[in-house]
Amino acid sequence: MTVAIIGAGPRGTSLLERLIANAAECAPDRTIAVHVIDPHPPGGGRIWRSRQSPLLWMNTTSDDCTMFTDETVACEGPVVPGPTLVEWAQQLATGCLSSPPGFRLAPSTSAEAGRMRDSWFTTRRTQSDYLSWVFWRSAQAGMPQVRVHSHVGRAVDVHDLPAGRQRVVMADDLPPVDADVVLFAQGNVDVAPNAEEVRLTEYAAAHDLCYLPSGSTEDHRFDRISAGEPVLVRGLGLCFIDTAVLLTAGRGGTFHRDDSGELRYQPSGDEPVLFVGSRRGVPYWSKMDYSLAGSAPEPLGHLDAAAVAALGDRPLDFAMDVWPLIAREVTHAGYRELAESHPELLDLDARQFIHRLDTLDWEGPALKELVDQAVRCDEDRIDLAETAHPLAGRHFPDLDTLQNWMIDYIAAGVRRGRDPRYSASLAMLHGLSSAFSGLVALVIEERLAPAAWEHDLPTFLDLCRFLTSGPPGQRLEELLALARAGVVRFLGAEMTVSTHEGLFYARSCNVNGSVTARSLIEARLPERTLLRVNDPLLGKLLQRGEIRAEISSVPEGGDRYPTGLVDTADLIDTDSLNRLKRADGTPHESRFGAGILFSGSALASGRFPSPRSNDAFFRQNDTIARAALRELCRRE
């Protein structure tokens, strides 16, 4: 009985662990061979491979990352506990950690583990070692019933064989792998460039320029970028943060604190000057370095089932019906926290403020009147439109004036993420999380009008990423130091790039004029849609009609369009769940898919599971593993 897992990153590692955990119950007295296939070493896979700069960090704290189930995970299979990332590091540092066969510890990890603590943003290399240890520990735990074979190579095709078996074809003339069931667990596969990237690549080649298209920062080659030269950078998210790290500290620059405690950057002289802009024009909110006092606040109910029922049975317009409820939840949460934790910042008794806040008519001017009367400082007033687009409507006479505004804006962001005096901002994020849960329910129930799918939902998800998926606070403070040193300069919002006379030109809507450079970096991840995936395996399956793109599910009468994901079966009450669908819609009996490319599990991908959170990542992997094991037994 043989299973092949294509992809040995976190998703493939968790699927392996769940196969082993469920084998005794779902396939008793059977011997199972599991072949795990990936061009990169198992555990980390491509994105979390150990061979990358030690300057690059995770964006999840060490105490909020685990690869093991716990008692909160509502799955059919057995719970197999194991250490979180920080617990693993502590055991490693104290010598209490056993090393399974096949696991090799990077020399730098021991030193990092000795320093690691809760809320620590560790290096990606250390996370790679943790993932590798989880993989090989799981493989050891499976013996003798489950025998794991790791293949360092690339799967380029999968063919049907007689009796439902599958042949996985390998690149570079490596022997094929035959299996009864194949689990597809690819994550960040290559994506073909879009039309603009093709044009800019050709232009750069014709004029001897440097152009780095969208992709993972660790895959970029910066050796053609010379010291002191201007470089245009498009994107201000996490890819930009990593790009800035590699082109500054990665070239010998150092950070230090002056006598006042302010972080300063000392250039090495080998850095370029980064001129950076984006659609929004400002960096993401950083992670908060503190927690709310007491337990997490209860949802305020502005987007709960009762609120939605009050809107009637008609399809809901996002802008008119849903967004106002989201805004109320977020705004209410922020102002309530301001009054409860910082009553000294109000010009009104806190209890009176909260009572009026909880009972006011949100449809009228009552909120504005209350805020004008009670909230003393402008920085404590909540304006979601300005939060989402701080540069909208602003115009600066020159780049220097914009630079000074951006330095003040980033400094305020550093304070917001570090000082509990600004805990209302953290409460806003809790309100956003509550509203997001309500929105997910509306999506599942297909309550949104068709127009929401094309524009409103992507815009709202972009806002969520902006507020919740930013860098560690220290990285934002380092960006502030780089800006003060003049190594990073800002271009503004709605950044556009053009070409002329053998150069790249960049401009924004906030400043007249443009900046020219011979180098352009796309500091962003590409859109990973099936129609652009440049992966030979998925491309061949799509061409033969053995997989298909998922079509959006919208209310009757609405336009349907491809979501960009590989379509998988969603029949929860059968073993068809997460099986790959052929072009005719029938599920393939021997192929399952999980991860950011696959429709059944995309929402539970792109981040590491948190401990004690009943994370969907584990629930889905457990369901797929049990279905795969039952399929094996049916074949016998």
PDB file of N, CA, C and O in Angstrom, residues 540-599:
ATOM      1  N   LYS A 540       0.467  19.995 -17.210  1.00  0.00           N
ATOM      2  CA  LYS A 540       0.108  18.810 -17.991  1.00  0.00           C
ATOM      3  C   LYS A 540      -1.246  18.254 -17.567  1.00  0.00           C
ATOM      4  O   LYS A 540      -2.053  17.837 -18.403  1.00  0.00           O
ATOM      5  N   LEU A 541      -1.500  18.235 -16.267  1.00  0.00           N
ATOM      6  CA  LEU A 541      -2.801  17.743 -15.802  1.00  0.00           C
ATOM      7  C   LEU A 541      -3.928  18.642 -16.301  1.00  0.00           C
ATOM      8  O   LEU A 541      -5.000  18.154 -16.696  1.00  0.00           O
ATOM      9  N   LEU A 542      -3.709  19.958 -16.301  1.00  0.00           N
ATOM     10  CA  LEU A 542      -4.730  20.882 -16.796  1.00  0.00           C
ATOM     11  C   LEU A 542      -4.946  20.696 -18.291  1.00  0.00           C
ATOM     12  O   LEU A 542      -6.086  20.679 -18.767  1.00  0.00           O
ATOM     13  N   GLN A 543      -3.873  20.533 -19.033  1.00  0.00           N
ATOM     14  CA  GLN A 543      -3.978  20.367 -20.483  1.00  0.00           C
ATOM     15  C   GLN A 543      -4.752  19.110 -20.845  1.00  0.00           C
ATOM     16  O   GLN A 543      -5.520  19.101 -21.820  1.00  0.00           O
ATOM     17  N   ARG A 544      -4.581  18.050 -20.068  1.00  0.00           N
ATOM     18  CA  ARG A 544      -5.272  16.782 -20.356  1.00  0.00           C
ATOM     19  C   ARG A 544      -6.675  16.728 -19.755  1.00  0.00           C
ATOM     20  O   ARG A 544      -7.360  15.726 -19.889  1.00  0.00           O
ATOM     21  N   GLY A 545      -7.081  17.771 -19.052  1.00  0.00           N
ATOM     22  CA  GLY A 545      -8.410  17.763 -18.454  1.00  0.00           C
ATOM     23  C   GLY A 545      -8.507  16.936 -17.190  1.00  0.00           C
ATOM     24  O   GLY A 545      -9.612  16.576 -16.770  1.00  0.00           O
ATOM     25  N   GLU A 546      -7.374  16.667 -16.530  1.00  0.00           N
ATOM     26  CA  GLU A 546      -7.384  15.864 -15.310  1.00  0.00           C
ATOM     27  C   GLU A 546      -7.507  16.721 -14.056  1.00  0.00           C
ATOM     28  O   GLU A 546      -7.693  16.197 -12.952  1.00  0.00           O
ATOM     29  N   ILE A 547      -7.363  18.046 -14.198  1.00  0.00           N
ATOM     30  CA  ILE A 547      -7.738  19.006 -13.172  1.00  0.00           C
ATOM     31  C   ILE A 547      -8.440  20.155 -13.869  1.00  0.00           C
ATOM     32  O   ILE A 547      -8.386  20.281 -15.103  1.00  0.00           O
ATOM     33  N   ARG A 548      -9.088  21.009 -13.094  1.00  0.00           N
ATOM     34  CA  ARG A 548      -9.740  22.182 -13.668  1.00  0.00           C
ATOM     35  C   ARG A 548      -9.688  23.321 -12.662  1.00  0.00           C
ATOM     36  O   ARG A 548      -9.478  23.116 -11.461  1.00  0.00           O
ATOM     37  N   ALA A 549      -9.899  24.535 -13.177  1.00  0.00           N
ATOM     38  CA  ALA A 549      -9.950  25.710 -12.313  1.00  0.00           C
ATOM     39  C   ALA A 549     -11.307  25.771 -11.628  1.00  0.00           C
ATOM     40  O   ALA A 549     -12.351  25.502 -12.243  1.00  0.00           O
ATOM     41  N   GLU A 550     -11.297  26.120 -10.357  1.00  0.00           N
ATOM     42  CA  GLU A 550     -12.539  26.300  -9.624  1.00  0.00           C
ATOM     43  C   GLU A 550     -13.294  27.510 -10.172  1.00  0.00           C
ATOM     44  O   GLU A 550     -12.699  28.534 -10.524  1.00  0.00           O
ATOM     45  N   ILE A 551     -14.600  27.399 -10.249  1.00  0.00           N
ATOM     46  CA  ILE A 551     -15.456  28.508 -10.661  1.00  0.00           C
ATOM     47  C   ILE A 551     -16.151  29.050  -9.424  1.00  0.00           C
ATOM     48  O   ILE A 551     -16.661  28.293  -8.590  1.00  0.00           O
ATOM     49  N   SER A 552     -16.164  30.373  -9.288  1.00  0.00           N
ATOM     50  CA  SER A 552     -16.715  30.987  -8.086  1.00  0.00           C
ATOM     51  C   SER A 552     -18.172  30.601  -7.892  1.00  0.00           C
ATOM     52  O   SER A 552     -18.931  30.443  -8.847  1.00  0.00           O
ATOM     53  N   SER A 553     -18.568  30.467  -6.645  1.00  0.00           N
ATOM     54  CA  SER A 553     -19.965  30.192  -6.294  1.00  0.00           C
ATOM     55  C   SER A 553     -20.590  31.499  -5.845  1.00  0.00           C
ATOM     56  O   SER A 553     -20.188  32.083  -4.840  1.00  0.00           O
ATOM     57  N   VAL A 554     -21.550  32.005  -6.625  1.00  0.00           N
ATOM     58  CA  VAL A 554     -22.213  33.264  -6.308  1.00  0.00           C
ATOM     59  C   VAL A 554     -23.712  33.046  -6.365  1.00  0.00           C
ATOM     60  O   VAL A 554     -24.201  32.047  -6.885  1.00  0.00           O
ATOM     61  N   PRO A 555     -24.514  33.965  -5.817  1.00  0.00           N
ATOM     62  CA  PRO A 555     -25.960  33.801  -5.842  1.00  0.00           C
ATOM     63  C   PRO A 555     -26.489  33.620  -7.255  1.00  0.00           C
ATOM     64  O   PRO A 555     -25.889  34.064  -8.236  1.00  0.00           O
ATOM     65  N   GLU A 556     -27.613  32.951  -7.356  1.00  0.00           N
ATOM     66  CA  GLU A 556     -28.211  32.654  -8.654  1.00  0.00           C
ATOM     67  C   GLU A 556     -28.371  33.927  -9.478  1.00  0.00           C
ATOM     68  O   GLU A 556     -28.821  34.957  -9.001  1.00  0.00           O
ATOM     69  N   GLY A 557     -27.964  33.829 -10.726  1.00  0.00           N
ATOM     70  CA  GLY A 557     -28.077  34.978 -11.614  1.00  0.00           C
ATOM     71  C   GLY A 557     -26.824  35.815 -11.701  1.00  0.00           C
ATOM     72  O   GLY A 557     -26.697  36.685 -12.565  1.00  0.00           O
ATOM     73  N   GLY A 558     -25.858  35.583 -10.832  1.00  0.00           N
ATOM     74  CA  GLY A 558     -24.629  36.368 -10.863  1.00  0.00           C
ATOM     75  C   GLY A 558     -23.610  35.772 -11.818  1.00  0.00           C
ATOM     76  O   GLY A 558     -23.676  34.597 -12.194  1.00  0.00           O
ATOM     77  N   ASP A 559     -22.659  36.589 -12.226  1.00  0.00           N
ATOM     78  CA  ASP A 559     -21.591  36.112 -13.095  1.00  0.00           C
ATOM     79  C   ASP A 559     -20.669  35.188 -12.304  1.00  0.00           C
ATOM     80  O   ASP A 559     -20.357  35.417 -11.148  1.00  0.00           O
ATOM     81  N   ARG A 560     -20.234  34.122 -12.957  1.00  0.00           N
ATOM     82  CA  ARG A 560     -19.311  33.170 -12.344  1.00  0.00           C
ATOM     83  C   ARG A 560     -17.964  33.294 -13.047  1.00  0.00           C
ATOM     84  O   ARG A 560     -17.893  33.447 -14.262  1.00  0.00           O
ATOM     85  N   TYR A 561     -16.881  33.231 -12.297  1.00  0.00           N
ATOM     86  CA  TYR A 561     -15.563  33.432 -12.872  1.00  0.00           C
ATOM     87  C   TYR A 561     -14.560  32.531 -12.160  1.00  0.00           C
ATOM     88  O   TYR A 561     -14.775  32.117 -11.015  1.00  0.00           O
ATOM     89  N   PRO A 562     -13.442  32.201 -12.827  1.00  0.00           N
ATOM     90  CA  PRO A 562     -12.448  31.329 -12.184  1.00  0.00           C
ATOM     91  C   PRO A 562     -11.817  32.018 -10.975  1.00  0.00           C
ATOM     92  O   PRO A 562     -11.485  33.202 -11.020  1.00  0.00           O
ATOM     93  N   THR A 563     -11.658  31.268  -9.880  1.00  0.00           N
ATOM     94  CA  THR A 563     -11.018  31.820  -8.685  1.00  0.00           C
ATOM     95  C   THR A 563      -9.500  31.732  -8.770  1.00  0.00           C
ATOM     96  O   THR A 563      -8.812  32.363  -7.974  1.00  0.00           O
ATOM     97  N   GLY A 564      -8.989  30.941  -9.711  1.00  0.00           N
ATOM     98  CA  GLY A 564      -7.553  30.735  -9.820  1.00  0.00           C
ATOM     99  C   GLY A 564      -7.052  29.523  -9.068  1.00  0.00           C
ATOM    100  O   GLY A 564      -5.872  29.190  -9.141  1.00  0.00           O
ATOM    101  N   LEU A 565      -7.943  28.826  -8.335  1.00  0.00           N
ATOM    102  CA  LEU A 565      -7.556  27.661  -7.557  1.00  0.00           C
ATOM    103  C   LEU A 565      -7.866  26.379  -8.309  1.00  0.00           C
ATOM    104  O   LEU A 565      -8.744  26.334  -9.179  1.00  0.00           O
ATOM    105  N   VAL A 566      -7.146  25.326  -7.964  1.00  0.00           N
ATOM    106  CA  VAL A 566      -7.457  24.005  -8.479  1.00  0.00           C
ATOM    107  C   VAL A 566      -8.729  23.519  -7.797  1.00  0.00           C
ATOM    108  O   VAL A 566      -8.821  23.533  -6.563  1.00  0.00           O
ATOM    109  N   ASP A 567      -9.702  23.067  -8.582  1.00  0.00           N
ATOM    110  CA  ASP A 567     -10.996  22.684  -8.027  1.00  0.00           C
ATOM    111  C   ASP A 567     -10.903  21.325  -7.340  1.00  0.00           C
ATOM    112  O   ASP A 567     -10.359  20.363  -7.902  1.00  0.00           O
ATOM    113  N   THR A 568     -11.427  21.256  -6.124  1.00  0.00           N
ATOM    114  CA  THR A 568     -11.483  19.994  -5.394  1.00  0.00           C
ATOM    115  C   THR A 568     -12.905  19.769  -4.904  1.00  0.00           C
ATOM    116  O   THR A 568     -13.674  20.713  -4.706  1.00  0.00           O
ATOM    117  N   ALA A 569     -13.251  18.502  -4.693  1.00  0.00           N
ATOM    118  CA  ALA A 569     -14.599  18.159  -4.247  1.00  0.00           C
ATOM    119  C   ALA A 569     -14.833  18.678  -2.838  1.00  0.00           C
ATOM    120  O   ALA A 569     -13.930  18.701  -1.999  1.00  0.00           O
ATOM    121  N   ASP A 570     -16.089  19.100  -2.580  1.00  0.00           N
ATOM    122  CA  ASP A 570     -16.404  19.686  -1.277  1.00  0.00           C
ATOM    123  C   ASP A 570     -17.538  18.958  -0.570  1.00  0.00           C
ATOM    124  O   ASP A 570     -18.250  19.541   0.229  1.00  0.00           O
ATOM    125  N   LEU A 571     -17.703  17.679  -0.874  1.00  0.00           N
ATOM    126  CA  LEU A 571     -18.773  16.897  -0.242  1.00  0.00           C
ATOM    127  C   LEU A 571     -18.273  16.406   1.110  1.00  0.00           C
ATOM    128  O   LEU A 571     -17.624  15.367   1.232  1.00  0.00           O
ATOM    129  N   ILE A 572     -18.588  17.174   2.139  1.00  0.00           N
ATOM    130  CA  ILE A 572     -18.010  16.934   3.462  1.00  0.00           C
ATOM    131  C   ILE A 572     -18.452  15.582   4.032  1.00  0.00           C
ATOM    132  O   ILE A 572     -17.709  14.928   4.754  1.00  0.00           O
ATOM    133  N   ASP A 573     -19.659  15.144   3.706  1.00  0.00           N
ATOM    134  CA  ASP A 573     -20.177  13.926   4.317  1.00  0.00           C
ATOM    135  C   ASP A 573     -19.738  12.662   3.569  1.00  0.00           C
ATOM    136  O   ASP A 573     -20.233  11.580   3.828  1.00  0.00           O
ATOM    137  N   THR A 574     -18.829  12.781   2.622  1.00  0.00           N
ATOM    138  CA  THR A 574     -18.318  11.607   1.915  1.00  0.00           C
ATOM    139  C   THR A 574     -16.805  11.670   1.872  1.00  0.00           C
ATOM    140  O   THR A 574     -16.192  12.665   2.222  1.00  0.00           O
ATOM    141  N   ASP A 575     -16.188  10.583   1.380  1.00  0.00           N
ATOM    142  CA  ASP A 575     -14.742  10.565   1.244  1.00  0.00           C
ATOM    143  C   ASP A 575     -14.267  11.309   0.000  1.00  0.00           C
ATOM    144  O   ASP A 575     -13.096  11.235  -0.361  1.00  0.00           O
ATOM    145  N   SER A 576     -15.181  12.005  -0.699  1.00  0.00           N
ATOM    146  CA  SER A 576     -14.777  12.774  -1.878  1.00  0.00           C
ATOM    147  C   SER A 576     -14.110  14.090  -1.517  1.00  0.00           C
ATOM    148  O   SER A 576     -13.519  14.751  -2.383  1.00  0.00           O
ATOM    149  N   LEU A 577     -14.196  14.513  -0.273  1.00  0.00           N
ATOM    150  CA  LEU A 577     -13.668  15.805   0.128  1.00  0.00           C
ATOM    151  C   LEU A 577     -12.193  15.937  -0.247  1.00  0.00           C
ATOM    152  O   LEU A 577     -11.394  15.058   0.037  1.00  0.00           O
ATOM    153  N   ASN A 578     -11.876  17.057  -0.935  1.00  0.00           N
ATOM    154  CA  ASN A 578     -10.516  17.418  -1.330  1.00  0.00           C
ATOM    155  C   ASN A 578      -9.929  16.529  -2.428  1.00  0.00           C
ATOM    156  O   ASN A 578      -8.740  16.622  -2.723  1.00  0.00           O
ATOM    157  N   ARG A 579     -10.744  15.698  -3.069  1.00  0.00           N
ATOM    158  CA  ARG A 579     -10.254  14.995  -4.254  1.00  0.00           C
ATOM    159  C   ARG A 579     -10.225  15.972  -5.426  1.00  0.00           C
ATOM    160  O   ARG A 579     -11.105  16.824  -5.564  1.00  0.00           O
ATOM    161  N   LEU A 580      -9.224  15.828  -6.286  1.00  0.00           N
ATOM    162  CA  LEU A 580      -9.102  16.714  -7.437  1.00  0.00           C
ATOM    163  C   LEU A 580     -10.218  16.420  -8.435  1.00  0.00           C
ATOM    164  O   LEU A 580     -10.494  15.262  -8.752  1.00  0.00           O
ATOM    165  N   LYS A 581     -10.831  17.468  -8.956  1.00  0.00           N
ATOM    166  CA  LYS A 581     -11.891  17.309  -9.938  1.00  0.00           C
ATOM    167  C   LYS A 581     -11.318  17.342 -11.351  1.00  0.00           C
ATOM    168  O   LYS A 581     -10.476  18.173 -11.677  1.00  0.00           O
ATOM    169  N   ARG A 582     -11.817  16.434 -12.167  1.00  0.00           N
ATOM    170  CA  ARG A 582     -11.471  16.449 -13.587  1.00  0.00           C
ATOM    171  C   ARG A 582     -12.228  17.575 -14.281  1.00  0.00           C
ATOM    172  O   ARG A 582     -13.067  18.254 -13.681  1.00  0.00           O
ATOM    173  N   ALA A 583     -11.958  17.749 -15.580  1.00  0.00           N
ATOM    174  CA  ALA A 583     -12.615  18.807 -16.352  1.00  0.00           C
ATOM    175  C   ALA A 583     -14.128  18.636 -16.369  1.00  0.00           C
ATOM    176  O   ALA A 583     -14.873  19.619 -16.428  1.00  0.00           O
ATOM    177  N   ASP A 584     -14.607  17.388 -16.308  1.00  0.00           N
ATOM    178  CA  ASP A 584     -16.058  17.152 -16.326  1.00  0.00           C
ATOM    179  C   ASP A 584     -16.688  17.240 -14.935  1.00  0.00           C
ATOM    180  O   ASP A 584     -17.893  17.007 -14.775  1.00  0.00           O
ATOM    181  N   GLY A 585     -15.901  17.581 -13.920  1.00  0.00           N
ATOM    182  CA  GLY A 585     -16.433  17.750 -12.575  1.00  0.00           C
ATOM    183  C   GLY A 585     -16.405  16.522 -11.708  1.00  0.00           C
ATOM    184  O   GLY A 585     -16.736  16.604 -10.518  1.00  0.00           O
ATOM    185  N   THR A 586     -16.021  15.383 -12.246  1.00  0.00           N
ATOM    186  CA  THR A 586     -15.977  14.161 -11.438  1.00  0.00           C
ATOM    187  C   THR A 586     -14.701  14.127 -10.603  1.00  0.00           C
ATOM    188  O   THR A 586     -13.622  14.500 -11.084  1.00  0.00           O
ATOM    189  N   PRO A 587     -14.786  13.688  -9.351  1.00  0.00           N
ATOM    190  CA  PRO A 587     -13.578  13.625  -8.513  1.00  0.00           C
ATOM    191  C   PRO A 587     -12.715  12.417  -8.865  1.00  0.00           C
ATOM    192  O   PRO A 587     -13.218  11.333  -9.156  1.00  0.00           O
ATOM    193  N   HIS A 588     -11.418  12.618  -8.861  1.00  0.00           N
ATOM    194  CA  HIS A 588     -10.484  11.527  -9.128  1.00  0.00           C
ATOM    195  C   HIS A 588     -10.353  10.681  -7.867  1.00  0.00           C
ATOM    196  O   HIS A 588     -10.135  11.201  -6.776  1.00  0.00           O
ATOM    197  N   GLU A 589     -10.443   9.370  -8.036  1.00  0.00           N
ATOM    198  CA  GLU A 589     -10.472   8.476  -6.887  1.00  0.00           C
ATOM    199  C   GLU A 589      -9.144   8.419  -6.146  1.00  0.00           C
ATOM    200  O   GLU A 589      -9.110   8.120  -4.941  1.00  0.00           O
ATOM    201  N   SER A 590      -8.050   8.724  -6.833  1.00  0.00           N
ATOM    202  CA  SER A 590      -6.721   8.478  -6.249  1.00  0.00           C
ATOM    203  C   SER A 590      -5.915   9.737  -5.998  1.00  0.00           C
ATOM    204  O   SER A 590      -4.753   9.648  -5.616  1.00  0.00           O
ATOM    205  N   ARG A 591      -6.506  10.910  -6.223  1.00  0.00           N
ATOM    206  CA  ARG A 591      -5.733  12.144  -6.106  1.00  0.00           C
ATOM    207  C   ARG A 591      -6.436  13.130  -5.183  1.00  0.00           C
ATOM    208  O   ARG A 591      -7.615  13.434  -5.373  1.00  0.00           O
ATOM    209  N   PHE A 592      -5.683  13.633  -4.206  1.00  0.00           N
ATOM    210  CA  PHE A 592      -6.187  14.630  -3.267  1.00  0.00           C
ATOM    211  C   PHE A 592      -5.279  15.855  -3.333  1.00  0.00           C
ATOM    212  O   PHE A 592      -4.085  15.738  -3.625  1.00  0.00           O
ATOM    213  N   GLY A 593      -5.846  17.026  -3.028  1.00  0.00           N
ATOM    214  CA  GLY A 593      -5.056  18.252  -3.047  1.00  0.00           C
ATOM    215  C   GLY A 593      -5.292  19.095  -1.812  1.00  0.00           C
ATOM    216  O   GLY A 593      -6.421  19.203  -1.316  1.00  0.00           O
ATOM    217  N   ALA A 594      -4.222  19.718  -1.294  1.00  0.00           N
ATOM    218  CA  ALA A 594      -4.343  20.592  -0.118  1.00  0.00           C
ATOM    219  C   ALA A 594      -3.285  21.674  -0.203  1.00  0.00           C
ATOM    220  O   ALA A 594      -2.158  21.421  -0.624  1.00  0.00           O
ATOM    221  N   GLY A 595      -3.661  22.884   0.208  1.00  0.00           N
ATOM    222  CA  GLY A 595      -2.711  23.985   0.232  1.00  0.00           C
ATOM    223  C   GLY A 595      -3.250  25.206  -0.479  1.00  0.00           C
ATOM    224  O   GLY A 595      -4.414  25.261  -0.884  1.00  0.00           O
ATOM    225  N   ILE A 596      -2.386  26.206  -0.654  1.00  0.00           N
ATOM    226  CA  ILE A 596      -2.835  27.496  -1.169  1.00  0.00           C
ATOM    227  C   ILE A 596      -3.319  27.427  -2.604  1.00  0.00           C
ATOM    228  O   ILE A 596      -4.021  28.323  -3.063  1.00  0.00           O
ATOM    229  N   LEU A 597      -2.987  26.364  -3.334  1.00  0.00           N
ATOM    230  CA  LEU A 597      -3.421  26.262  -4.731  1.00  0.00           C
ATOM    231  C   LEU A 597      -4.750  25.536  -4.884  1.00  0.00           C
ATOM    232  O   LEU A 597      -5.295  25.508  -5.993  1.00  0.00           O
ATOM    233  N   PHE A 598      -5.274  24.969  -3.789  1.00  0.00           N
ATOM    234  CA  PHE A 598      -6.414  24.062  -3.900  1.00  0.00           C
ATOM    235  C   PHE A 598      -7.623  24.625  -3.167  1.00  0.00           C
ATOM    236  O   PHE A 598      -7.519  25.117  -2.045  1.00  0.00           O
ATOM    237  N   SER A 599      -8.771  24.516  -3.803  1.00  0.00           N
ATOM    238  CA  SER A 599      -9.960  25.232  -3.336  1.00  0.00           C
ATOM    239  C   SER A 599     -10.412  24.795  -1.950  1.00  0.00           C
ATOM    240  O   SER A 599     -10.899  25.604  -1.176  1.00  0.00           O
TER     241      SER A 599
END
